[in-house]
PDB file of C-alpha atoms in Angstrom:
ATOM      1  CA  MET R   1     -31.786 -42.576 -11.369  1.00  0.00           C
ATOM      2  CA  ASN R   2     -35.375 -41.425 -11.923  1.00  0.00           C
ATOM      3  CA  ILE R   3     -36.495 -38.620 -14.219  1.00  0.00           C
ATOM      4  CA  TYR R   4     -36.547 -36.013 -11.420  1.00  0.00           C
ATOM      5  CA  LYS R   5     -32.944 -36.755 -10.512  1.00  0.00           C
ATOM      6  CA  SER R   6     -31.932 -36.565 -14.170  1.00  0.00           C
ATOM      7  CA  MET R   7     -33.603 -33.198 -14.612  1.00  0.00           C
ATOM      8  CA  PHE R   8     -31.955 -31.820 -11.472  1.00  0.00           C
ATOM      9  CA  SER R   9     -28.551 -33.031 -12.665  1.00  0.00           C
ATOM     10  CA  ILE R  10     -28.982 -31.247 -15.985  1.00  0.00           C
ATOM     11  CA  ILE R  11     -30.028 -27.986 -14.309  1.00  0.00           C
ATOM     12  CA  LEU R  12     -27.178 -28.179 -11.781  1.00  0.00           C
ATOM     13  CA  ALA R  13     -24.631 -28.892 -14.519  1.00  0.00           C
ATOM     14  CA  PHE R  14     -25.858 -25.865 -16.449  1.00  0.00           C
ATOM     15  CA  PHE R  15     -25.422 -23.508 -13.488  1.00  0.00           C
ATOM     16  CA  LEU R  16     -21.975 -24.884 -12.724  1.00  0.00           C
ATOM     17  CA  HIS R  17     -20.954 -24.555 -16.369  1.00  0.00           C
ATOM     18  CA  VAL R  18     -22.050 -20.960 -16.901  1.00  0.00           C
ATOM     19  CA  GLY R  19     -20.996 -19.763 -13.462  1.00  0.00           C
ATOM     20  CA  ILE R  20     -24.392 -18.476 -12.350  1.00  0.00           C
ATOM     21  CA  GLY R  21     -25.627 -18.311  -8.777  1.00  0.00           C
ATOM     22  CA  PHE R  22     -23.859 -20.600  -6.373  1.00  0.00           C
ATOM     23  CA  SER R  23     -21.001 -21.970  -8.461  1.00  0.00           C
ATOM     24  CA  GLN R  24     -18.383 -19.427  -7.402  1.00  0.00           C
ATOM     25  CA  THR R  25     -18.873 -20.117  -3.696  1.00  0.00           C
ATOM     26  CA  ILE R  26     -18.827 -23.948  -3.851  1.00  0.00           C
ATOM     27  CA  THR R  27     -15.400 -25.235  -2.887  1.00  0.00           C
ATOM     28  CA  TYR R  28     -16.296 -28.743  -1.716  1.00  0.00           C
ATOM     29  CA  GLU R  29     -15.404 -31.859  -3.690  1.00  0.00           C
ATOM     30  CA  LYS R  30     -18.388 -33.285  -5.578  1.00  0.00           C
ATOM     31  CA  PRO R  31     -19.687 -36.321  -3.670  1.00  0.00           C
ATOM     32  CA  GLU R  32     -20.625 -39.659  -5.272  1.00  0.00           C
ATOM     33  CA  TRP R  33     -24.105 -39.521  -3.772  1.00  0.00           C
ATOM     34  CA  GLY R  34     -25.151 -36.157  -5.288  1.00  0.00           C
ATOM     35  CA  ALA R  35     -24.131 -32.498  -5.144  1.00  0.00           C
ATOM     36  CA  TYR R  36     -23.717 -29.477  -2.898  1.00  0.00           C
ATOM     37  CA  THR R  37     -25.215 -26.070  -3.554  1.00  0.00           C
ATOM     38  CA  VAL R  38     -25.269 -22.895  -1.488  1.00  0.00           C
ATOM     39  CA  GLY R  39     -28.616 -22.102   0.114  1.00  0.00           C
ATOM     40  CA  GLU R  40     -29.518 -18.945   1.972  1.00  0.00           C
ATOM     41  CA  GLU R  41     -26.678 -17.177   3.761  1.00  0.00           C
ATOM     42  CA  GLY R  42     -24.941 -19.497   6.207  1.00  0.00           C
ATOM     43  CA  PHE R  43     -26.462 -22.712   4.821  1.00  0.00           C
ATOM     44  CA  LEU R  44     -25.265 -25.480   2.520  1.00  0.00           C
ATOM     45  CA  LEU R  45     -27.647 -27.827   0.712  1.00  0.00           C
ATOM     46  CA  ALA R  46     -26.697 -31.472   0.128  1.00  0.00           C
ATOM     47  CA  HIS R  47     -28.805 -32.873  -2.748  1.00  0.00           C
ATOM     48  CA  ILE R  48     -28.933 -36.647  -2.353  1.00  0.00           C
ATOM     49  CA  PHE R  49     -29.427 -38.521  -5.636  1.00  0.00           C
ATOM     50  CA  ASN R  50     -28.182 -41.866  -4.336  1.00  0.00           C
ATOM     51  CA  TRP R  51     -29.437 -42.605  -0.840  1.00  0.00           C
ATOM     52  CA  PRO R  52     -26.855 -44.523   1.259  1.00  0.00           C
ATOM     53  CA  GLU R  53     -28.062 -48.045   2.030  1.00  0.00           C
ATOM     54  CA  ASP R  54     -27.008 -47.808   5.681  1.00  0.00           C
ATOM     55  CA  GLY R  55     -28.216 -44.230   6.059  1.00  0.00           C
ATOM     56  CA  LYS R  56     -24.690 -42.917   6.638  1.00  0.00           C
ATOM     57  CA  LEU R  57     -24.021 -39.968   4.357  1.00  0.00           C
ATOM     58  CA  VAL R  58     -20.331 -39.084   4.150  1.00  0.00           C
ATOM     59  CA  LEU R  59     -19.821 -35.322   3.812  1.00  0.00           C
ATOM     60  CA  ASP R  60     -16.781 -33.316   2.764  1.00  0.00           C
ATOM     61  CA  ARG R  61     -14.524 -32.975   5.823  1.00  0.00           C
ATOM     62  CA  ALA R  62     -14.038 -29.281   5.006  1.00  0.00           C
ATOM     63  CA  ILE R  63     -17.704 -28.578   5.856  1.00  0.00           C
ATOM     64  CA  LYS R  64     -18.131 -27.031   9.321  1.00  0.00           C
ATOM     65  CA  PRO R  65     -21.693 -27.964  10.318  1.00  0.00           C
ATOM     66  CA  ARG R  66     -23.535 -26.472  13.276  1.00  0.00           C
ATOM     67  CA  GLU R  67     -26.622 -28.589  12.663  1.00  0.00           C
ATOM     68  CA  ALA R  68     -28.531 -30.244   9.801  1.00  0.00           C
ATOM     69  CA  ARG R  69     -32.139 -31.143   8.948  1.00  0.00           C
ATOM     70  CA  LEU R  70     -33.834 -32.898   6.041  1.00  0.00           C
ATOM     71  CA  LEU R  71     -36.216 -30.585   4.214  1.00  0.00           C
ATOM     72  CA  SER R  72     -38.769 -33.404   4.301  1.00  0.00           C
ATOM     73  CA  ASN R  73     -38.595 -33.452   8.126  1.00  0.00           C
ATOM     74  CA  PRO R  74     -37.432 -29.981   9.276  1.00  0.00           C
ATOM     75  CA  ASP R  75     -38.475 -30.487  12.914  1.00  0.00           C
ATOM     76  CA  LYS R  76     -35.882 -33.209  13.519  1.00  0.00           C
ATOM     77  CA  LYS R  77     -32.135 -32.627  13.612  1.00  0.00           C
ATOM     78  CA  VAL R  78     -29.858 -34.990  11.731  1.00  0.00           C
ATOM     79  CA  LYS R  79     -26.933 -36.210  13.801  1.00  0.00           C
ATOM     80  CA  ILE R  80     -23.477 -35.487  12.331  1.00  0.00           C
ATOM     81  CA  LYS R  81     -20.201 -36.742  13.784  1.00  0.00           C
ATOM     82  CA  LEU R  82     -16.765 -38.031  12.816  1.00  0.00           C
ATOM     83  CA  VAL R  83     -16.636 -41.772  12.192  1.00  0.00           C
ATOM     84  CA  ASP R  84     -13.166 -43.157  11.469  1.00  0.00           C
ATOM     85  CA  GLY R  85     -12.116 -39.709  10.295  1.00  0.00           C
ATOM     86  CA  LYS R  86     -15.127 -39.273   8.009  1.00  0.00           C
ATOM     87  CA  LEU R  87     -17.707 -36.540   8.580  1.00  0.00           C
ATOM     88  CA  THR R  88     -20.912 -38.569   8.632  1.00  0.00           C
ATOM     89  CA  ALA R  89     -24.587 -37.566   8.681  1.00  0.00           C
ATOM     90  CA  PHE R  90     -26.885 -40.231  10.116  1.00  0.00           C
ATOM     91  CA  LEU R  91     -29.989 -40.381   7.903  1.00  0.00           C
ATOM     92  CA  PRO R  92     -32.919 -42.793   8.017  1.00  0.00           C
ATOM     93  CA  GLU R  93     -32.050 -46.013   6.209  1.00  0.00           C
ATOM     94  CA  LYS R  94     -34.701 -45.293   3.574  1.00  0.00           C
ATOM     95  CA  ALA R  95     -35.286 -42.071   1.700  1.00  0.00           C
ATOM     96  CA  GLN R  96     -38.386 -40.196   2.757  1.00  0.00           C
ATOM     97  CA  GLU R  97     -38.941 -38.703  -0.704  1.00  0.00           C
ATOM     98  CA  SER R  98     -39.341 -40.326  -4.104  1.00  0.00           C
ATOM     99  CA  GLN R  99     -37.568 -37.386  -5.706  1.00  0.00           C
ATOM    100  CA  VAL R 100     -34.222 -35.795  -4.766  1.00  0.00           C
ATOM    101  CA  SER R 101     -33.824 -35.500  -0.986  1.00  0.00           C
ATOM    102  CA  VAL R 102     -32.143 -32.413   0.428  1.00  0.00           C
ATOM    103  CA  LEU R 103     -30.167 -32.117   3.646  1.00  0.00           C
ATOM    104  CA  LYS R 104     -30.003 -28.479   4.795  1.00  0.00           C
ATOM    105  CA  ILE R 105     -26.768 -27.879   6.713  1.00  0.00           C
ATOM    106  CA  GLN R 106     -26.309 -24.790   8.875  1.00  0.00           C
ATOM    107  CA  LEU R 107     -22.647 -23.800   8.823  1.00  0.00           C
ATOM    108  CA  ILE R 108     -20.526 -22.429  11.641  1.00  0.00           C
ATOM    109  CA  PRO R 109     -19.691 -18.799  10.761  1.00  0.00           C
ATOM    110  CA  THR R 110     -16.134 -18.423   9.482  1.00  0.00           C
ATOM    111  CA  GLU R 111     -15.879 -14.666   8.975  1.00  0.00           C
ATOM    112  CA  ASP R 112     -12.348 -13.315   9.243  1.00  0.00           C
ATOM    113  CA  TRP R 113     -13.587 -10.180  11.006  1.00  0.00           C
ATOM    114  CA  ALA R 114     -10.198  -8.477  11.289  1.00  0.00           C
ATOM    115  CA  ASN R 115      -9.011  -9.755   7.870  1.00  0.00           C
ATOM    116  CA  LEU R 116      -6.067 -11.590   9.384  1.00  0.00           C
ATOM    117  CA  ALA R 117      -5.724 -13.458   6.097  1.00  0.00           C
ATOM    118  CA  ARG R 118      -4.952 -10.309   4.090  1.00  0.00           C
ATOM    119  CA  TYR R 119      -1.246 -10.231   4.967  1.00  0.00           C
ATOM    120  CA  SER R 120      -0.718 -13.743   6.348  1.00  0.00           C
ATOM    121  CA  GLN R 121       1.287 -14.942   3.333  1.00  0.00           C
ATOM    122  CA  ALA R 122       3.232 -11.696   3.007  1.00  0.00           C
ATOM    123  CA  ASN R 123       4.081 -11.829   6.709  1.00  0.00           C
ATOM    124  CA  ALA R 124       5.265 -15.435   6.402  1.00  0.00           C
ATOM    125  CA  GLU R 125       7.480 -14.510   3.450  1.00  0.00           C
ATOM    126  CA  LEU R 126       8.938 -11.391   5.086  1.00  0.00           C
ATOM    127  CA  LYS R 127      12.365 -12.178   6.479  1.00  0.00           C
ATOM    128  CA  ALA R 128      13.295 -11.128   9.990  1.00  0.00           C
ATOM    129  CA  PRO R 129      15.007  -7.735   9.965  1.00  0.00           C
ATOM    130  CA  SER R 130      18.790  -7.673  10.025  1.00  0.00           C
ATOM    131  CA  LYS R 131      20.516  -6.121  13.027  1.00  0.00           C
ATOM    132  CA  LYS R 132      21.116  -2.891  11.137  1.00  0.00           C
ATOM    133  CA  GLU R 133      17.662  -2.660   9.545  1.00  0.00           C
ATOM    134  CA  ASN R 134      15.371   0.077  10.801  1.00  0.00           C
ATOM    135  CA  ARG R 135      12.090  -1.594   9.914  1.00  0.00           C
ATOM    136  CA  VAL R 136       8.955   0.559  10.124  1.00  0.00           C
ATOM    137  CA  VAL R 137       5.433  -0.837   9.892  1.00  0.00           C
ATOM    138  CA  PHE R 138       2.519   1.363   8.814  1.00  0.00           C
ATOM    139  CA  ILE R 139      -0.805   0.050  10.146  1.00  0.00           C
ATOM    140  CA  GLY R 140      -3.983   1.807   9.111  1.00  0.00           C
ATOM    141  CA  ASN R 141      -7.069   1.943   6.907  1.00  0.00           C
ATOM    142  CA  SER R 142      -7.542   2.855   3.233  1.00  0.00           C
ATOM    143  CA  ILE R 143      -5.428   5.989   3.559  1.00  0.00           C
ATOM    144  CA  THR R 144      -2.492   3.719   4.400  1.00  0.00           C
ATOM    145  CA  ASP R 145      -3.583   0.855   2.136  1.00  0.00           C
ATOM    146  CA  ASN R 146      -3.933   3.098  -0.932  1.00  0.00           C
ATOM    147  CA  TRP R 147      -0.528   4.668  -0.365  1.00  0.00           C
ATOM    148  CA  THR R 148       1.154   1.746  -2.120  1.00  0.00           C
ATOM    149  CA  ARG R 149      -1.326   1.903  -4.994  1.00  0.00           C
ATOM    150  CA  ASP R 150      -1.411   5.673  -5.504  1.00  0.00           C
ATOM    151  CA  HIS R 151       2.200   6.567  -4.724  1.00  0.00           C
ATOM    152  CA  GLY R 152       4.043   3.279  -4.351  1.00  0.00           C
ATOM    153  CA  VAL R 153       7.389   4.890  -5.148  1.00  0.00           C
ATOM    154  CA  PHE R 154       7.501   5.964  -1.494  1.00  0.00           C
ATOM    155  CA  PHE R 155       7.732   2.351  -0.325  1.00  0.00           C
ATOM    156  CA  GLU R 156       9.959   1.341  -3.226  1.00  0.00           C
ATOM    157  CA  GLU R 157      12.482   4.011  -2.223  1.00  0.00           C
ATOM    158  CA  ASN R 158      12.205   2.990   1.433  1.00  0.00           C
ATOM    159  CA  PRO R 159      12.310  -0.833   1.413  1.00  0.00           C
ATOM    160  CA  SER R 160      12.444  -1.003   5.227  1.00  0.00           C
ATOM    161  CA  PHE R 161       8.933   0.531   5.308  1.00  0.00           C
ATOM    162  CA  VAL R 162       6.201  -2.134   5.438  1.00  0.00           C
ATOM    163  CA  ASN R 163       2.604  -1.243   4.519  1.00  0.00           C
ATOM    164  CA  ARG R 164      -0.065  -3.087   6.518  1.00  0.00           C
ATOM    165  CA  GLY R 165      -3.086  -0.921   5.759  1.00  0.00           C
ATOM    166  CA  ILE R 166      -6.520  -2.429   5.060  1.00  0.00           C
ATOM    167  CA  SER R 167      -9.289  -0.370   3.478  1.00  0.00           C
ATOM    168  CA  GLY R 168     -12.419   0.124   5.540  1.00  0.00           C
ATOM    169  CA  GLN R 169     -10.940  -1.038   8.823  1.00  0.00           C
ATOM    170  CA  THR R 170     -11.790   0.350  12.231  1.00  0.00           C
ATOM    171  CA  SER R 171      -9.473   0.712  15.221  1.00  0.00           C
ATOM    172  CA  ALA R 172     -10.908  -2.457  16.803  1.00  0.00           C
ATOM    173  CA  GLN R 173     -10.024  -4.529  13.731  1.00  0.00           C
ATOM    174  CA  MET R 174      -6.501  -3.111  13.665  1.00  0.00           C
ATOM    175  CA  LEU R 175      -6.096  -3.837  17.355  1.00  0.00           C
ATOM    176  CA  LEU R 176      -7.073  -7.463  16.759  1.00  0.00           C
ATOM    177  CA  ARG R 177      -4.468  -7.910  14.025  1.00  0.00           C
ATOM    178  CA  PHE R 178      -1.781  -5.822  15.688  1.00  0.00           C
ATOM    179  CA  ARG R 179       0.264  -8.829  16.807  1.00  0.00           C
ATOM    180  CA  PRO R 180       0.584 -10.662  13.448  1.00  0.00           C
ATOM    181  CA  ASP R 181       0.761  -7.525  11.313  1.00  0.00           C
ATOM    182  CA  VAL R 182       3.047  -5.442  13.528  1.00  0.00           C
ATOM    183  CA  ILE R 183       4.647  -7.072  16.578  1.00  0.00           C
ATOM    184  CA  GLU R 184       5.663 -10.324  14.886  1.00  0.00           C
ATOM    185  CA  LEU R 185       7.349  -8.369  12.058  1.00  0.00           C
ATOM    186  CA  GLN R 186       9.823  -7.000  14.638  1.00  0.00           C
ATOM    187  CA  PRO R 187       9.869  -3.362  13.552  1.00  0.00           C
ATOM    188  CA  LYS R 188      11.716  -0.646  15.408  1.00  0.00           C
ATOM    189  CA  VAL R 189       8.895   1.818  14.728  1.00  0.00           C
ATOM    190  CA  VAL R 190       5.160   1.581  14.057  1.00  0.00           C
ATOM    191  CA  VAL R 191       3.070   4.342  12.480  1.00  0.00           C
ATOM    192  CA  ILE R 192      -0.543   4.007  13.671  1.00  0.00           C
ATOM    193  CA  SER R 193      -3.244   5.710  11.570  1.00  0.00           C
ATOM    194  CA  ALA R 194      -6.778   4.921  12.698  1.00  0.00           C
ATOM    195  CA  GLY R 195     -10.126   6.410  13.580  1.00  0.00           C
ATOM    196  CA  THR R 196     -11.906   7.785  10.542  1.00  0.00           C
ATOM    197  CA  ASN R 197     -13.799   4.556   9.774  1.00  0.00           C
ATOM    198  CA  ASP R 198     -14.894   4.329  13.398  1.00  0.00           C
ATOM    199  CA  ILE R 199     -16.363   7.823  13.126  1.00  0.00           C
ATOM    200  CA  ALA R 200     -18.041   6.770   9.865  1.00  0.00           C
ATOM    201  CA  GLY R 201     -19.691   3.898  11.741  1.00  0.00           C
ATOM    202  CA  ASN R 202     -18.264   1.179   9.513  1.00  0.00           C
ATOM    203  CA  ARG R 203     -18.831  -1.415  12.257  1.00  0.00           C
ATOM    204  CA  GLY R 204     -21.605   0.374  14.078  1.00  0.00           C
ATOM    205  CA  TYR R 205     -21.599   3.253  16.510  1.00  0.00           C
ATOM    206  CA  ILE R 206     -18.615   3.723  18.817  1.00  0.00           C
ATOM    207  CA  ASP R 207     -17.964   6.822  20.908  1.00  0.00           C
ATOM    208  CA  ILE R 208     -14.828   8.915  20.565  1.00  0.00           C
ATOM    209  CA  ASP R 209     -13.342   7.786  23.901  1.00  0.00           C
ATOM    210  CA  ARG R 210     -13.619   4.124  22.838  1.00  0.00           C
ATOM    211  CA  ILE R 211     -11.947   4.860  19.497  1.00  0.00           C
ATOM    212  CA  ALA R 212      -9.117   6.607  21.295  1.00  0.00           C
ATOM    213  CA  GLY R 213      -8.887   3.704  23.745  1.00  0.00           C
ATOM    214  CA  ASN R 214      -8.359   1.205  20.936  1.00  0.00           C
ATOM    215  CA  ILE R 215      -5.567   3.358  19.528  1.00  0.00           C
ATOM    216  CA  TYR R 216      -3.995   3.728  22.986  1.00  0.00           C
ATOM    217  CA  SER R 217      -4.059  -0.063  23.330  1.00  0.00           C
ATOM    218  CA  MET R 218      -2.124  -0.470  20.085  1.00  0.00           C
ATOM    219  CA  ALA R 219       0.453   2.036  21.315  1.00  0.00           C
ATOM    220  CA  GLU R 220       0.797   0.211  24.631  1.00  0.00           C
ATOM    221  CA  LEU R 221       1.215  -3.157  22.895  1.00  0.00           C
ATOM    222  CA  ALA R 222       3.971  -1.652  20.776  1.00  0.00           C
ATOM    223  CA  LYS R 223       5.784  -0.113  23.755  1.00  0.00           C
ATOM    224  CA  ALA R 224       5.562  -3.412  25.649  1.00  0.00           C
ATOM    225  CA  ASN R 225       7.417  -5.003  22.730  1.00  0.00           C
ATOM    226  CA  ASN R 226      10.096  -2.294  22.489  1.00  0.00           C
ATOM    227  CA  ILE R 227       8.607  -0.719  19.360  1.00  0.00           C
ATOM    228  CA  GLU R 228       8.697   3.056  19.083  1.00  0.00           C
ATOM    229  CA  VAL R 229       5.285   4.578  18.382  1.00  0.00           C
ATOM    230  CA  ILE R 230       4.171   7.335  16.021  1.00  0.00           C
ATOM    231  CA  LEU R 231       0.507   8.277  16.469  1.00  0.00           C
ATOM    232  CA  ALA R 232      -0.809   9.870  13.297  1.00  0.00           C
ATOM    233  CA  SER R 233      -3.698  12.289  13.399  1.00  0.00           C
ATOM    234  CA  VAL R 234      -6.891  11.531  11.534  1.00  0.00           C
ATOM    235  CA  LEU R 235      -6.960  13.428   8.247  1.00  0.00           C
ATOM    236  CA  PRO R 236      -9.622  16.132   7.887  1.00  0.00           C
ATOM    237  CA  ALA R 237     -12.914  15.088   6.294  1.00  0.00           C
ATOM    238  CA  SER R 238     -16.112  17.051   5.790  1.00  0.00           C
ATOM    239  CA  SER R 239     -18.241  14.050   4.757  1.00  0.00           C
ATOM    240  CA  TYR R 240     -18.186  10.332   3.975  1.00  0.00           C
ATOM    241  CA  SER R 241     -19.662   9.239   0.635  1.00  0.00           C
ATOM    242  CA  TRP R 242     -20.350   5.744   2.033  1.00  0.00           C
ATOM    243  CA  SER R 243     -21.913   7.094   5.246  1.00  0.00           C
ATOM    244  CA  PRO R 244     -23.713  10.313   4.253  1.00  0.00           C
ATOM    245  CA  SER R 245     -25.636  10.763   7.508  1.00  0.00           C
ATOM    246  CA  ILE R 246     -22.415  11.307   9.485  1.00  0.00           C
ATOM    247  CA  GLU R 247     -20.928  14.773   9.992  1.00  0.00           C
ATOM    248  CA  PRO R 248     -17.311  13.933  10.815  1.00  0.00           C
ATOM    249  CA  ALA R 249     -15.456  17.243  10.959  1.00  0.00           C
ATOM    250  CA  ASP R 250     -15.868  18.101  14.646  1.00  0.00           C
ATOM    251  CA  LYS R 251     -15.556  14.458  15.730  1.00  0.00           C
ATOM    252  CA  ILE R 252     -12.206  14.224  13.962  1.00  0.00           C
ATOM    253  CA  ILE R 253     -11.003  17.323  15.829  1.00  0.00           C
ATOM    254  CA  GLU R 254     -12.169  15.794  19.122  1.00  0.00           C
ATOM    255  CA  LEU R 255     -10.367  12.503  18.461  1.00  0.00           C
ATOM    256  CA  ASN R 256      -7.172  14.237  17.352  1.00  0.00           C
ATOM    257  CA  THR R 257      -7.198  16.326  20.530  1.00  0.00           C
ATOM    258  CA  LEU R 258      -7.314  13.142  22.614  1.00  0.00           C
ATOM    259  CA  LEU R 259      -4.542  11.481  20.592  1.00  0.00           C
ATOM    260  CA  LYS R 260      -2.281  14.516  20.859  1.00  0.00           C
ATOM    261  CA  ALA R 261      -2.776  14.754  24.636  1.00  0.00           C
ATOM    262  CA  TYR R 262      -2.117  11.015  25.067  1.00  0.00           C
ATOM    263  CA  ALA R 263       1.046  11.248  22.976  1.00  0.00           C
ATOM    264  CA  LYS R 264       2.341  14.181  25.026  1.00  0.00           C
ATOM    265  CA  LYS R 265       1.569  12.488  28.348  1.00  0.00           C
ATOM    266  CA  ASN R 266       3.260   9.230  27.307  1.00  0.00           C
ATOM    267  CA  LYS R 267       6.202  10.782  25.426  1.00  0.00           C
ATOM    268  CA  ILE R 268       5.055   9.400  22.086  1.00  0.00           C
ATOM    269  CA  ILE R 269       5.512  11.179  18.768  1.00  0.00           C
ATOM    270  CA  TYR R 270       2.312  12.753  17.463  1.00  0.00           C
ATOM    271  CA  LEU R 271       2.243  13.148  13.700  1.00  0.00           C
ATOM    272  CA  ASP R 272      -0.029  16.035  12.755  1.00  0.00           C
ATOM    273  CA  TYR R 273      -1.178  15.398   9.185  1.00  0.00           C
ATOM    274  CA  TYR R 274      -4.354  17.334   9.942  1.00  0.00           C
ATOM    275  CA  THR R 275      -3.066  20.925  10.147  1.00  0.00           C
ATOM    276  CA  PRO R 276      -1.374  21.251   6.723  1.00  0.00           C
ATOM    277  CA  MET R 277      -4.215  19.393   4.954  1.00  0.00           C
ATOM    278  CA  VAL R 278      -7.327  21.081   6.381  1.00  0.00           C
ATOM    279  CA  ASN R 279      -9.356  23.761   4.618  1.00  0.00           C
ATOM    280  CA  ASP R 280     -11.413  26.592   6.093  1.00  0.00           C
ATOM    281  CA  ASP R 281     -14.464  24.307   6.413  1.00  0.00           C
ATOM    282  CA  LYS R 282     -12.632  21.655   8.475  1.00  0.00           C
ATOM    283  CA  GLY R 283     -12.442  19.384   5.445  1.00  0.00           C
ATOM    284  CA  LEU R 284      -9.643  18.045   3.268  1.00  0.00           C
ATOM    285  CA  ILE R 285      -8.102  20.628   0.937  1.00  0.00           C
ATOM    286  CA  LYS R 286      -9.585  19.831  -2.461  1.00  0.00           C
ATOM    287  CA  GLU R 287      -6.254  19.826  -4.294  1.00  0.00           C
ATOM    288  CA  LEU R 288      -4.871  17.225  -1.861  1.00  0.00           C
ATOM    289  CA  GLY R 289      -7.678  14.668  -2.139  1.00  0.00           C
ATOM    290  CA  ARG R 290      -9.291  12.423  -4.702  1.00  0.00           C
ATOM    291  CA  ASP R 291     -12.486  12.797  -2.630  1.00  0.00           C
ATOM    292  CA  THR R 292     -13.407  14.284   0.767  1.00  0.00           C
ATOM    293  CA  VAL R 293     -11.421  11.652   2.707  1.00  0.00           C
ATOM    294  CA  HIS R 294      -8.585  10.077   0.725  1.00  0.00           C
ATOM    295  CA  PRO R 295      -5.410  11.887  -0.298  1.00  0.00           C
ATOM    296  CA  ASN R 296      -4.277  11.942  -3.897  1.00  0.00           C
ATOM    297  CA  VAL R 297      -0.634  11.974  -4.988  1.00  0.00           C
ATOM    298  CA  GLU R 298      -0.312  15.620  -3.947  1.00  0.00           C
ATOM    299  CA  GLY R 299      -1.679  14.705  -0.544  1.00  0.00           C
ATOM    300  CA  TYR R 300       0.804  11.877  -0.097  1.00  0.00           C
ATOM    301  CA  LEU R 301       3.612  14.227  -1.122  1.00  0.00           C
ATOM    302  CA  ILE R 302       2.616  16.406   1.853  1.00  0.00           C
ATOM    303  CA  MET R 303       2.495  13.415   4.197  1.00  0.00           C
ATOM    304  CA  GLU R 304       5.709  11.659   3.165  1.00  0.00           C
ATOM    305  CA  PRO R 305       8.346  14.135   4.403  1.00  0.00           C
ATOM    306  CA  MET R 306       6.321  14.545   7.594  1.00  0.00           C
ATOM    307  CA  VAL R 307       6.273  10.843   8.386  1.00  0.00           C
ATOM    308  CA  LYS R 308       9.937  10.434   7.424  1.00  0.00           C
ATOM    309  CA  SER R 309      10.857  13.213   9.835  1.00  0.00           C
ATOM    310  CA  ALA R 310       8.813  11.560  12.586  1.00  0.00           C
ATOM    311  CA  ILE R 311      10.477   8.199  11.885  1.00  0.00           C
ATOM    312  CA  SER R 312      13.951   9.757  12.098  1.00  0.00           C
ATOM    313  CA  LYS R 313      12.995  11.299  15.426  1.00  0.00           C
ATOM    314  CA  ALA R 314      11.639   7.972  16.714  1.00  0.00           C
ATOM    315  CA  LEU R 315      14.804   6.113  15.731  1.00  0.00           C
ATOM    316  CA  LYS R 316      16.923   8.531  17.740  1.00  0.00           C
TER     317      LYS R 316
END
């Protein structure tokens, strides 16, 4: 190994030891021929200390390459394919650089857009409901997600209630995970709380009719699987700290009007959290929130008897 390779090895070992930069995102097994580091977003760098004599570089099978190029010859793609079960990059038989050669690998995106992984283990561990169990699933955003954190006694006292909220989620993300996080859990009732993050533009602009349509689709999926539906109103909000350019108050009223009309037309229970929690400025009553959007314990204490009453009605 020449002096350049030795120096690179020392630098790489230092970063890996102190946990700076790329070390936390590397999950691939260290290869005999060199090392992997994370490049710019969506790329993996294979640093080749020991060039393979036949030009066949065996990569970690967990890598999902879209394409690869040597930095010394960026205009030419390097062929990668499975050979006898080994993910193999076909390099020239001789190294093109006297120093460390680098293969830049573009990875296939693996974003879990709807965060299906969040509850996958919990869902697998959750036993099927008994014949007498009145299971209720709550699907929603941070207002649902934080319920367990901020007033978890509600779920402890009602063990048939299952929280499947995920902070920051939009109605489209909830719709995508509705089957694994609701239908497959076999509840008798689902409480759907969605919309405020759509209005905030968390995943880009979406008009009010489209937001409502996503929520309607969740309700229709539930009904098709013999699950009773409770459509919860969006809570009042005068502003979003994470999206300060948005003025949500009137948009929330517009969305709630659509949800209430849909519920009435389709004989679905509409749960009106909005009315008892709104102030004179169409925002969340200060004493009921820890900010302008999220309820505090006092807010959840308003919501809990309301949702329990709606659940009792749905079960009848």
